[in-house]
Amino acid sequence: MNPAMTPDAEMGHQAAGETALTNGPATGGDSDDLIELLFFAYRDFVGDPDRILAQYGFGRAHHRVLHFVDRYPGLTIAELLDILRITKQSLNRVLKDLIDQGYVEQQTGTSDRRQRLLFCTPSGRALTADLTRVQVRRIVRALDAPAEDEETEGGRGTRAASAQDFLLAMIEPAERAAIRRLMARRATVRA
Amino acid sequence: MNPAMTPDAEMGHQAAGETALTNGPATGGDSDDLIELLFFAYRDFVGDPDRILAQYGFGRAHHRVLHFVDRYPGLTIAELLDILRITKQSLNRVLKDLIDQGYVEQQTGTSDRRQRLLFCTPSGRALTADLTRVQVRRIVRALDAPAEDEETEGGRGTRAASAQDFLLAMIEPAERAAIRRLMARRATVRA
DNA sequence: GAAGATAAGTCAGTGTTGTTGACATATCTC
DNA sequence: GAGATATGTCAACAACACTGACTTATCTTC
């Protein structure tokens, strides 16, 4: 469930190619790294709750519904559809699961009785809190992590550099070395 | 393809709840917002290339393969599997598409003839460049965006605040107002 | 109060992308 | 030559998205 990208050794500092030396307007070079880091960071970020959800037979779609209903109690179906950008049919499938199993409740709208206002039940709130906890833990860890100390640069301060630090710190620690190694390899191949 | 979350009006500044007032270690409160912003930012971030890919009959899976093969020419199947964390069978389906349509080429490994080294063809590089361009554009725009100027706070400097700024700026501009409005609504409901 | 718009729910079919499990083939290593 | 490794493939299945068509309840408007 949690293999490093390549099964070999560690590596403290990267070879430091053209990474984050700019201070003016952002350049494409920084962004290239950010594209990749976003992929890895987001993957690990949703991976945490995925493991919990699997125990309940739920998936990411259920998570998204739980999250928004928990955070915005009384959300209507239409609002939820706008947020998630999925079709009514897709939403209904997972929403039905959550309602049938007692994690979400519907309540007829007061001003407009056509609407179905969505609320988490106590167990829905508990499950959501579980899911939120692991994600918050990862984010807090990333925000508190010391800035990457690259030999090629003293001060740091570029926004791209901060973003890189944050996203890198969001990645599962055990995999960071492998990802740094991979990204250094790119720096080697090109300019 | 690009509807705002709710079809109504604009809104300049948010009501400013407890957002980003901390300066010490990160708190859960900041992270709650970041969880949501990550969802919206990532959604729009992958939405750009999705539109291009659809014209070729490709999906996100094809994009990921193109991206990593383009960036790390000579990647082996095993390395790609480690990066993407999918099964051989899943990879093969999309990889076959890309090879059959001439966007990716295989080359028998030199030192180890069992390996298949992956390379982008010129058209593969061109397509990848297209996909990268729209993503870089969004990232550069986000990095260059002025910091959010919340009335409740002068200096800014919290890492959580920077992360929020970055992620908010990654969101499709036309939807930002609606998302700010949504998130302000949460601040109203709770403390 | 009837007509039309709107919010929600549902049935049926399809596509992409992921999964398992079981094997086949070529090549390397010992 | 034996066994491990890298890749490829067949078949079945699941999650989650889609389209299109239609129903029901309720609100709005004339």
XYZ file of C-alpha atoms (C1' of nucleotides) in Angstrom:
442
model
C 0.000 0.000 0.000
C 2.874 2.337 0.547
C 5.886 1.553 -1.623
C 8.552 4.090 -2.329
C 8.789 5.015 -5.944
C 11.919 3.029 -6.457
C 13.052 0.425 -4.016
C 16.565 1.689 -3.453
C 18.358 4.014 -1.063
C 18.124 7.488 0.441
C 19.454 10.839 -0.639
C 19.688 13.970 1.437
C 20.133 16.857 -0.926
C 19.412 17.048 -4.585
C 21.856 18.127 -7.222
C 19.969 21.419 -7.440
C 19.486 22.261 -11.080
C 17.746 25.490 -11.974
C 15.351 25.132 -9.107
C 13.887 28.273 -7.630
C 16.489 30.870 -8.295
C 14.137 33.483 -9.627
C 12.856 36.336 -7.583
C 10.931 38.337 -10.147
C 7.737 37.169 -11.816
C 7.283 33.446 -11.821
C 8.831 31.504 -14.648
C 7.815 28.324 -16.364
C 10.755 26.468 -14.868
C 9.436 26.709 -11.361
C 6.000 25.753 -12.527
C 7.202 22.560 -14.176
C 8.241 21.278 -10.792
C 5.048 22.484 -9.202
C 2.958 20.536 -11.694
C 4.614 17.357 -10.594
C 4.593 18.201 -6.911
C 0.892 18.945 -7.082
C 0.346 15.486 -8.498
C 2.321 13.748 -5.771
C 1.030 15.934 -2.950
C -2.588 15.542 -3.943
C -2.189 11.820 -4.346
C -0.906 11.385 -0.804
C -3.352 13.939 0.529
C -6.371 11.943 -0.634
C -4.633 8.657 0.128
C -4.965 9.116 3.886
C -8.763 9.290 3.981
C -9.039 6.633 1.285
C -7.751 4.043 3.717
C -10.352 4.956 6.317
C -13.172 5.100 3.799
C -12.332 1.661 2.492
C -13.191 0.223 5.919
C -16.722 1.534 5.491
C -17.020 0.454 1.885
C -16.974 4.081 0.822
C -14.874 5.876 -1.756
C -13.698 9.332 -2.590
C -17.072 10.372 -3.884
C -18.607 9.623 -0.498
C -15.852 11.586 1.169
C -16.522 14.685 -0.861
C -20.221 14.588 -0.042
C -19.553 14.028 3.649
C -17.046 16.836 3.747
C -19.255 19.490 2.221
C -22.419 18.438 4.023
C -20.559 18.431 7.317
C -19.022 21.809 6.704
C -22.092 23.489 5.262
C -25.071 21.960 7.051
C -28.332 22.543 5.247
C -26.749 22.429 1.815
C -29.263 21.700 -0.935
C -28.828 19.109 -3.654
C -28.447 21.816 -6.282
C -25.717 23.552 -4.313
C -23.872 20.316 -3.784
C -24.068 19.549 -7.489
C -22.590 22.963 -8.254
C -19.757 22.402 -5.819
C -18.877 18.896 -6.906
C -19.548 19.444 -10.583
C -21.035 16.033 -11.114
C -24.390 14.968 -12.405
C -27.469 14.412 -10.316
C -27.280 10.719 -11.102
C -23.692 10.400 -9.919
C -24.430 12.271 -6.739
C -27.547 10.270 -6.023
C -25.706 6.996 -6.044
C -23.307 7.935 -3.276
C -25.766 10.115 -1.405
C -28.171 7.214 -1.208
C -25.436 5.071 0.345
C -24.743 7.715 2.970
C -28.420 8.234 3.782
C -29.276 4.518 3.873
C -26.401 3.882 6.251
C -27.311 6.785 8.497
C -24.447 9.186 7.905
C -26.497 11.897 6.226
C -30.067 13.037 6.696
C -32.419 14.929 4.450
C -34.855 17.522 5.629
C -37.509 19.177 3.544
C -36.767 22.842 2.977
C -38.809 25.283 5.032
C -39.132 28.188 2.649
C -39.130 25.942 -0.419
C -40.513 22.512 0.227
C -39.071 21.158 -3.009
C -35.594 21.429 -1.602
C -33.912 18.720 0.390
C -31.567 20.170 2.953
C -28.665 17.912 3.814
C -27.253 17.363 7.278
C -24.758 14.984 8.802
C -26.009 12.713 11.546
C -23.831 12.354 14.648
C -22.158 9.313 13.102
C -21.668 11.261 9.877
C -19.988 14.018 11.808
C -17.830 11.500 13.626
C -16.709 9.837 10.416
C -16.018 13.181 8.776
C -14.006 14.260 11.798
C -11.910 11.124 11.391
C -11.280 11.897 7.757
C -10.542 15.535 8.424
C -8.143 14.668 11.204
C -5.726 12.768 8.988
C -5.816 15.460 6.346
C -5.297 18.243 8.851
C -2.439 16.318 10.367
C -0.698 16.180 7.017
C -1.293 19.848 6.282
C -0.153 21.016 9.702
C 2.956 18.935 9.329
C 3.603 20.535 5.953
C 3.015 24.061 7.225
C 5.271 23.532 10.210
C 8.047 21.866 8.260
C 11.273 23.836 8.057
C 11.995 25.454 4.721
C 14.079 23.379 2.389
C 17.673 24.460 2.746
C 19.149 24.311 -0.701
C 22.862 24.932 -0.908
C 22.509 27.079 -4.007
C 20.397 29.636 -2.270
C 20.423 31.440 1.007
C 17.363 33.445 1.715
C 14.507 31.733 0.001
C 11.502 33.909 -0.373
C 10.302 33.250 -3.850
C 6.694 32.281 -3.874
C 7.476 29.368 -6.106
C 9.965 28.164 -3.535
C 7.412 28.393 -0.747
C 4.892 26.522 -2.810
C 7.476 23.838 -3.556
C 8.334 23.524 0.099
C 4.716 23.186 1.068
C 3.859 20.622 -1.570
C 6.992 18.619 -0.960
C 6.222 18.551 2.747
C 2.725 17.307 1.926
C 4.197 14.203 0.325
C 4.467 11.048 2.388
C 7.867 11.374 4.118
C 8.981 7.887 3.128
C 8.616 8.803 -0.523
C 10.119 12.240 -0.518
C 13.654 11.065 -1.088
C 12.634 9.024 -4.110
C 10.722 11.954 -5.569
C 13.626 14.324 -4.992
C 15.852 11.825 -6.707
C 13.469 11.531 -9.643
C 13.198 15.280 -10.034
C 16.940 15.718 -9.821
C 17.215 13.266 -12.679
C 15.193 15.590 -14.857
C 17.461 18.487 -13.977
C 20.357 16.341 -15.154
C 18.866 15.460 -18.507
C 17.991 18.998 -19.541
C 19.581 22.372 -18.944
C -18.199 23.246 -19.126
C -17.375 26.149 -16.912
C -20.248 27.163 -14.681
C -19.739 29.137 -11.522
C -20.723 27.282 -8.424
C -23.877 29.292 -8.016
C -25.284 31.385 -10.817
C -25.606 34.642 -8.932
C -23.549 37.744 -8.368
C -20.037 38.823 -7.389
C -18.480 39.664 -4.068
C -15.278 41.510 -3.450
C -14.179 40.757 0.070
C -15.230 38.013 2.365
C -16.640 38.517 5.802
C -13.269 37.383 7.177
C -13.927 34.878 9.922
C -11.061 33.360 11.824
C -8.990 33.035 8.699
C -5.245 33.067 9.035
C -4.608 34.977 12.179
C -2.108 32.581 13.627
C 1.583 33.111 13.472
C 2.860 30.285 15.576
C 2.562 26.623 14.651
C -0.201 25.887 12.198
C -3.632 25.229 13.628
C -6.447 23.050 12.460
C -8.558 26.064 11.561
C -6.277 27.123 8.754
C -6.043 23.584 7.524
C -9.794 23.187 7.235
C -9.831 25.878 4.617
C -6.793 24.434 2.903
C -8.479 21.067 2.557
C -11.247 22.655 0.597
C -9.012 24.939 -1.405
C -6.881 21.987 -2.412
C -9.981 20.302 -3.752
C -11.081 23.300 -5.806
C -7.583 24.208 -6.974
C -6.750 20.701 -8.077
C -10.070 20.357 -9.840
C -9.453 23.420 -11.967
C -5.790 22.557 -12.387
C -6.556 19.254 -14.078
C -9.610 20.692 -15.796
C -7.519 22.721 -18.223
C -5.669 19.796 -19.797
C -8.788 17.640 -19.656
C -10.411 19.808 -22.300
C -7.447 19.412 -24.641
C -7.145 15.687 -24.038
C -10.810 15.157 -24.829
C -10.136 16.362 -28.385
C -7.724 13.474 -28.824
C -9.951 10.937 -27.141
C -7.527 10.758 -24.238
C -8.104 11.080 -20.521
C -6.210 11.947 -17.410
C -4.449 8.625 -17.342
C -2.965 9.342 -20.764
C -1.906 12.768 -19.545
C -0.004 11.378 -16.611
C 1.886 8.942 -18.790
C 2.695 11.625 -21.361
C 3.862 13.995 -18.670
C 6.297 11.636 -17.013
C 7.600 10.094 -20.210
C 8.166 13.548 -21.653
C 9.911 14.803 -18.562
C 11.982 11.702 -17.895
C 12.833 10.246 -21.292
C 13.995 6.669 -21.118
C 11.767 5.830 -18.175
C 11.132 2.117 -17.817
C 7.747 0.488 -17.328
C 8.608 -0.450 -13.765
C 9.625 3.103 -12.907
C 6.464 4.479 -14.405
C 4.403 1.996 -12.423
C 6.137 3.114 -9.249
C 5.456 6.753 -10.018
C 1.831 6.370 -10.979
C 1.012 3.666 -8.445
C -1.292 1.802 -10.734
C -1.212 -1.775 -11.935
C 0.606 -2.992 -14.999
C -2.742 -3.737 -16.608
C -4.070 -0.233 -16.078
C -0.912 1.313 -17.423
C -0.825 -0.956 -20.428
C -4.237 0.081 -21.602
C -3.409 3.764 -21.860
C 0.191 3.201 -22.885
C -0.969 1.079 -25.780
C -3.227 3.910 -26.941
C -0.338 6.348 -26.873
C 2.026 4.000 -28.666
C -0.506 2.946 -31.304
C -1.277 6.559 -32.085
C 2.360 7.522 -32.272
C 2.770 9.722 -29.225
C 5.105 7.422 -27.328
C 7.796 5.013 -28.497
C 9.382 2.035 -26.848
C 13.025 1.130 -27.153
C 14.608 -2.035 -25.889
C 16.972 -1.346 -23.022
C 20.655 -1.435 -23.839
C 22.146 -2.777 -20.652
C 19.068 -4.873 -19.894
C 17.214 -5.986 -22.971
C 14.145 -6.953 -20.950
C 13.424 -3.337 -20.232
C 11.344 -1.117 -22.464
C 12.557 2.450 -22.349
C 9.840 4.972 -23.045
C 10.241 8.113 -25.124
C 7.894 10.713 -26.513
C 7.785 11.109 -30.263
C 7.842 14.652 -31.664
C 4.051 14.692 -31.708
C 4.020 13.358 -28.175
C 6.289 16.178 -27.112
C 4.103 18.677 -28.923
C 0.942 17.438 -27.244
C 2.613 17.381 -23.852
C 3.853 20.922 -24.404
C 0.276 21.967 -25.086
C -0.908 20.362 -21.891
C 1.952 21.775 -19.869
C 1.381 25.245 -21.260
C -2.114 25.609 -19.851
C -1.048 24.270 -16.490
C 2.005 26.505 -16.314
C -0.139 29.464 -17.272
C -2.427 28.815 -14.334
C 0.454 28.317 -11.921
C 2.329 31.402 -13.052
C -0.837 33.410 -12.714
C -1.266 32.094 -9.193
C 2.335 32.790 -8.215
C 2.193 36.312 -9.589
C -1.170 37.143 -8.062
C -1.096 39.821 -5.381
C -1.534 38.595 -1.836
C -5.083 38.630 -0.581
C -5.562 41.805 1.350
C -7.723 40.929 4.283
C -8.941 43.794 6.367
C -8.358 41.932 9.590
C -4.686 41.567 8.991
C -1.894 43.798 7.863
C 1.330 42.024 7.213
C 0.471 38.537 6.135
C 3.320 36.148 6.427
C 1.755 33.073 7.893
C 2.526 30.050 5.823
C -1.069 29.011 5.945
C -2.032 32.374 4.530
C 0.457 32.037 1.687
C -0.795 28.598 0.909
C -4.364 29.876 0.904
C -3.442 32.697 -1.419
C -1.717 30.376 -3.801
C -4.495 27.831 -3.906
C -7.207 30.435 -4.194
C -5.351 32.025 -7.092
C -5.169 28.627 -8.750
C -8.940 28.473 -8.896
C -10.665 29.567 -12.056
C -11.171 33.325 -11.618
C -14.836 33.223 -12.567
C -15.513 30.853 -9.693
C -13.436 32.459 -7.007
C -16.188 34.777 -5.830
C -18.624 31.918 -5.442
C -16.095 29.888 -3.483
C -15.233 32.813 -1.238
C -18.914 33.256 -0.623
C -19.346 29.587 0.185
C -16.435 29.560 2.600
C -17.637 32.711 4.284
C -20.914 30.940 4.869
C -19.137 28.306 6.902
C -17.449 30.967 8.992
C -20.891 32.352 9.749
C -22.381 29.065 10.833
C -19.663 28.156 13.291
C -17.464 30.178 15.579
C -56.489 28.171 -10.365
C -54.181 26.522 -14.460
C -49.587 26.667 -16.918
C -45.073 26.501 -16.830
C -40.705 26.503 -14.365
C -37.876 24.393 -10.940
C -35.912 20.808 -7.381
C -35.320 16.383 -6.858
C -35.431 11.392 -7.891
C -35.034 7.412 -11.022
C -34.231 3.952 -14.931
C -31.214 2.354 -18.373
C -27.049 2.296 -20.888
C -22.094 3.631 -21.574
C -17.018 4.910 -20.901
C -12.669 5.629 -18.321
C -9.790 4.088 -15.108
C -8.757 1.551 -11.512
C -8.623 -3.488 -9.377
C -7.473 -9.102 -8.989
C -5.885 -13.312 -10.635
C -3.667 -16.189 -13.814
C -0.295 -16.913 -17.259
C 3.131 -16.346 -21.214
C 7.588 -14.732 -22.990
C 12.033 -12.888 -23.120
C 16.092 -11.977 -20.709
C 19.282 -11.667 -16.923
C 21.841 -13.722 -12.987
C 23.887 -17.326 -10.561
C 20.266 -24.890 -16.674
C 17.391 -22.897 -12.725
C 15.289 -19.299 -10.943
C 14.377 -14.422 -10.726
C 12.925 -10.335 -13.157
C 10.657 -7.158 -16.786
C 7.110 -6.965 -19.612
C 2.763 -8.202 -21.885
C -1.911 -10.159 -22.002
C -6.587 -12.331 -21.115
C -10.682 -12.062 -18.398
C -13.695 -10.375 -14.967
C -15.047 -6.813 -11.898
C -15.828 -2.213 -9.299
C -16.038 2.851 -8.594
C -17.450 6.780 -10.504
C -18.238 9.599 -13.971
C -21.445 10.467 -18.289
C -25.947 10.961 -21.478
C -30.814 10.759 -22.273
C -35.412 10.259 -20.942
C -38.937 10.600 -17.697
C -41.656 11.232 -13.070
C -43.193 13.684 -8.985
C -43.719 17.449 -5.996
C -43.767 22.166 -5.411
C -43.313 26.997 -6.510
C -44.291 31.065 -9.462
C -46.780 33.661 -12.583
C -50.426 35.201 -15.168
